[in-house]
Amino acid sequence: MSVTHPKGFAAAGTKAGLKESGKPDLALVINNGPEYAAAGVFTSNRVKAAPVVWSQQVIKDGSLKAVILNSGGANACTGPEGFGNTHLTAEQTAAALGIGAIDVAVCSTGLIGIQLDVAKIIDALPTLVEDASAEGGPAAAEAIMTTDTVSKQAVHQGDGWSIGGMAKGAGMLAPGLATMLVVITTDASVQADRLHDQLADACRQTFDRADSDGCMSTNDTVIVLANGASGITPDETEFQAALTEVCADLARQLIADAEGASHEIEIVVSGAATEAEAVEVGRSVARNNLFKCAIFGNDPNWGRVLAAIGTTAATFEPDQLDVSFNGVQVCRAGGIGEPRELVDLSDRKVRVEIDLHAGAETATILTNDLTYDYVKENAEYSS
Amino acid sequence: MSVTHPKGFAAAGTKAGLKESGKPDLALVINNGPEYAAAGVFTSNRVKAAPVVWSQQVIKDGSLKAVILNSGGANACTGPEGFGNTHLTAEQTAAALGIGAIDVAVCSTGLIGIQLDVAKIIDALPTLVEDASAEGGPAAAEAIMTTDTVSKQAVHQGDGWSIGGMAKGAGMLAPGLATMLVVITTDASVQADRLHDQLADACRQTFDRADSDGCMSTNDTVIVLANGASGITPDETEFQAALTEVCADLARQLIADAEGASHEIEIVVSGAATEAEAVEVGRSVARNNLFKCAIFGNDPNWGRVLAAIGTTAATFEPDQLDVSFNGVQVCRAGGIGEPRELVDLSDRKVRVEIDLHAGAETATILTNDLTYDYVKENAEYSS
């Protein structure tokens, strides 16, 4: 039941009419307390959508009581009118819930550069608030989908407390975050400051390492709400691990449903001098279109992996690089290893292992192949 | 006649049998003097092919008498055996010409990670040397083609002196250089040091700004040979302009023939605080797969341009950005401008103009769209 799995949360999803398809496009997550701790991580894109600007402001006090989310329009690059629409959405949601607008975060997703028909959102609010219930998680998760083919939900059950989460995102998935909206809830009692640090750490290891197409969105938002309804303050390490696992689960679901992808690729970089260098190398390979096309063609073209590694500033010697595809070491010491014919890339899941032989640090980047369907979906997206 | 247009150069192309297709795959350019000044610019990829390592060494003294080039194999990531093959190629070419190996640069292009059948090169050398003539430029240009559909040649005719050039490259075109081999010849008298500075400057403004797919090769090489056969030392500014124009001409030909492309895109960034920032912004847009797919779909999706600009560290305010597609300002002051329906992207050539309103510097990046055919060519390339 995703965001409504933990105690003390209600959610709903409805059809406001923002999507031409007529599918659900408006979602609400309500924190019924008793605590209202909140933390957020937002896109590092300097061109930020109006709802990102709004939500970054209202979350500053570490407290939120509700999140309203819409698909069918990103409300990005929409100027003062766009910001006014976000503000109005927060105010009207707050009024319907009997709370203050400063306790309402707003998230939007969809096409950049079109004004939202905010009247449709306001018209739909009474129904949405009325529908909100402890069973509403799946409906909310469905209402935030754009090109997603399935809704993304995750749950962690602790001892007397739990975490729930929902996510959307199927393209424009790249670090600083993926292109996505994520709401995570917990009935654990966690103070806002700690919650923020733990969310940032979880994102760094999960969403920030899901790089489907190297493109960073204007709307990325991950919000976590903690209400203490379980009466339990979990061990810090245990909660961190649980939060990270929920984020990792959602990140894997995002990559598994990425636009047009025919392979889910795990790039495991080891032997790095630092974790940051491992991430740099993994991302460089994940963003290499020639590598991504080769995987689509079931071709273990390790030369493209080496060419991508060679563009980084990471510590390594070219004649020490090892690269394996699905366990077959096709490149050994920077040169020709096992015959590439031994590699079978027909499965959807592919594991590329890179050993830099320069240290003990590792990182794993998740990505996809570059396919006809990716091109098709993104050539036709706004037309 | 490309590289044999200037006086005092001979060239040839032949079939050594390196390519399975049986097409020409071995080329030779000979400088017959009286001067032998040479300069080169090489890939900034840290994983360098054996011929790059060799050529960087032998060009250090500012002098070359010949360049031997092969397609049908990049000789990259081939270890000591690969370097030995490059060395042997240079020695045998030198022996056939009665010069020293230190005066022979070697260039290779094709698949990474396979050993060249160097015996085929050596067997073909006598014919190649015999064939070399002042009419051989076009045959040499043809023999270095890989996935190129046409050979690339350029000529500048000065007053009593001239420059000729040939290039190959149709994919993996990205800064630091494009993926390409280029040989430029001139019968002007230019000292090696000056030649190097002028070549570096020309490359910075041309090949380094042709970014087809964001992927950087292990083999990129641009070599210029100057023999003074005209007896003329051109004005420095005039020669710099001519050299830059020959490079720009070849760079445009590379982008025009890029793998699978259906649009040639010129991204003109103006109003930048520095030239480097203009280049950074242009490259960021040129490498955005969502933008490239949108152009393939004839969709002036300016939101993707802004999202790409927003990932850079360039100086700008998001609410001051202007973006035009083919002269229609679809984004004004970071928000909605003219209706996108006014934009016609049906022509092969597309011009995207970005004004950062942060200064007076400009730069133009050339790129392509991302198409089904690009994916197809690169999924099937090595199989």
Short mmCIF file of N, CA, C and O in Angstrom, two decimals, chain B residues 11 25 34 45 76-77 82 84 88 100 104-105 131 176 179 183 217 242 317 319 326 335 364 369 377:
data_model
loop_
_atom_site.label_atom_id
_atom_site.label_comp_id
_atom_site.label_asym_id
_atom_site.label_seq_id
_atom_site.Cartn_x
_atom_site.Cartn_y
_atom_site.Cartn_z
N ALA B 11 50.19 10.92 -52.81
CA ALA B 11 49.32 10.10 -51.96
C ALA B 11 48.79 8.93 -52.77
O ALA B 11 48.83 8.92 -54.01
N ASP B 25 41.45 0.25 -47.84
CA ASP B 25 41.65 0.36 -46.39
C ASP B 25 43.05 0.78 -45.98
O ASP B 25 43.39 0.75 -44.80
N PRO B 34 60.57 20.68 -50.17
CA PRO B 34 61.90 20.61 -49.52
C PRO B 34 61.86 20.69 -47.99
O PRO B 34 62.85 20.32 -47.36
N ASN B 45 41.52 11.44 -25.00
CA ASN B 45 41.14 10.22 -24.29
C ASN B 45 42.40 9.60 -23.67
O ASN B 45 43.44 9.50 -24.32
N ALA B 76 43.46 -0.27 -31.05
CA ALA B 76 43.34 0.32 -29.72
C ALA B 76 43.05 -0.79 -28.73
O ALA B 76 42.35 -1.75 -29.05
N CYS B 77 43.59 -0.68 -27.53
CA CYS B 77 43.42 -1.70 -26.47
C CYS B 77 43.94 -3.04 -26.97
O CYS B 77 43.32 -4.09 -26.77
N GLY B 82 49.90 -4.90 -30.14
CA GLY B 82 49.34 -3.84 -30.98
C GLY B 82 50.37 -2.74 -31.26
O GLY B 82 50.50 -2.25 -32.38
N GLY B 84 53.58 -3.10 -31.18
CA GLY B 84 54.57 -3.70 -32.07
C GLY B 84 54.11 -3.64 -33.53
O GLY B 84 54.91 -3.38 -34.44
N LEU B 88 56.09 -1.75 -36.49
CA LEU B 88 56.48 -2.47 -37.70
C LEU B 88 55.93 -1.79 -38.96
O LEU B 88 56.63 -1.67 -39.99
N GLY B 100 63.60 7.33 -42.51
CA GLY B 100 63.64 6.72 -41.18
C GLY B 100 62.24 6.57 -40.61
O GLY B 100 61.33 7.37 -40.91
N VAL B 104 57.76 8.80 -39.92
CA VAL B 104 56.48 8.24 -40.39
C VAL B 104 55.45 8.20 -39.26
O VAL B 104 55.64 7.51 -38.25
N ALA B 105 54.35 8.96 -39.41
CA ALA B 105 53.23 8.87 -38.47
C ALA B 105 52.30 7.75 -38.92
O ALA B 105 52.21 7.45 -40.11
N ASP B 131 52.08 3.40 -56.28
CA ASP B 131 50.91 4.15 -56.76
C ASP B 131 50.92 5.62 -56.36
O ASP B 131 50.19 6.43 -56.94
N GLY B 176 37.47 16.84 -28.05
CA GLY B 176 38.71 16.32 -27.51
C GLY B 176 39.18 15.20 -28.40
O GLY B 176 39.59 14.18 -27.96
N THR B 179 35.74 11.86 -33.61
CA THR B 179 36.38 10.58 -33.90
C THR B 179 36.79 10.56 -35.31
O THR B 179 35.97 10.33 -36.19
N VAL B 183 44.30 14.46 -42.22
CA VAL B 183 45.63 14.86 -42.68
C VAL B 183 45.47 16.12 -43.51
O VAL B 183 44.63 16.17 -44.41
N SER B 217 36.78 9.26 -29.04
CA SER B 217 37.48 8.08 -29.52
C SER B 217 38.87 7.92 -28.92
O SER B 217 39.40 8.82 -28.27
N ALA B 242 42.99 30.55 -43.11
CA ALA B 242 42.81 29.52 -44.15
C ALA B 242 42.82 28.13 -43.53
O ALA B 242 41.99 27.27 -43.88
N GLU B 317 20.98 33.74 -15.65
CA GLU B 317 19.81 33.68 -14.77
C GLU B 317 18.74 32.91 -15.53
O GLU B 317 18.43 33.24 -16.68
N ASP B 319 15.65 33.04 -15.57
CA ASP B 319 14.53 33.83 -16.10
C ASP B 319 14.95 34.86 -17.14
O ASP B 319 14.21 35.77 -17.46
N ASN B 326 15.21 27.83 -35.54
CA ASN B 326 15.06 28.34 -36.90
C ASN B 326 14.42 29.72 -36.94
O ASN B 326 13.52 30.00 -37.73
N GLY B 335 10.71 31.70 -20.20
CA GLY B 335 9.32 31.22 -20.20
C GLY B 335 8.79 31.07 -21.61
O GLY B 335 9.53 31.08 -22.60
N THR B 364 29.68 28.27 -31.46
CA THR B 364 28.74 27.45 -32.19
C THR B 364 29.18 26.00 -32.12
O THR B 364 30.33 25.67 -32.40
N ASP B 369 20.85 14.86 -34.83
CA ASP B 369 19.75 14.31 -34.05
C ASP B 369 20.02 12.84 -33.74
O ASP B 369 20.96 12.24 -34.25
N GLU B 377 22.82 1.48 -36.62
CA GLU B 377 24.23 1.37 -37.04
C GLU B 377 25.13 0.99 -35.88
O GLU B 377 26.06 0.19 -36.03
#
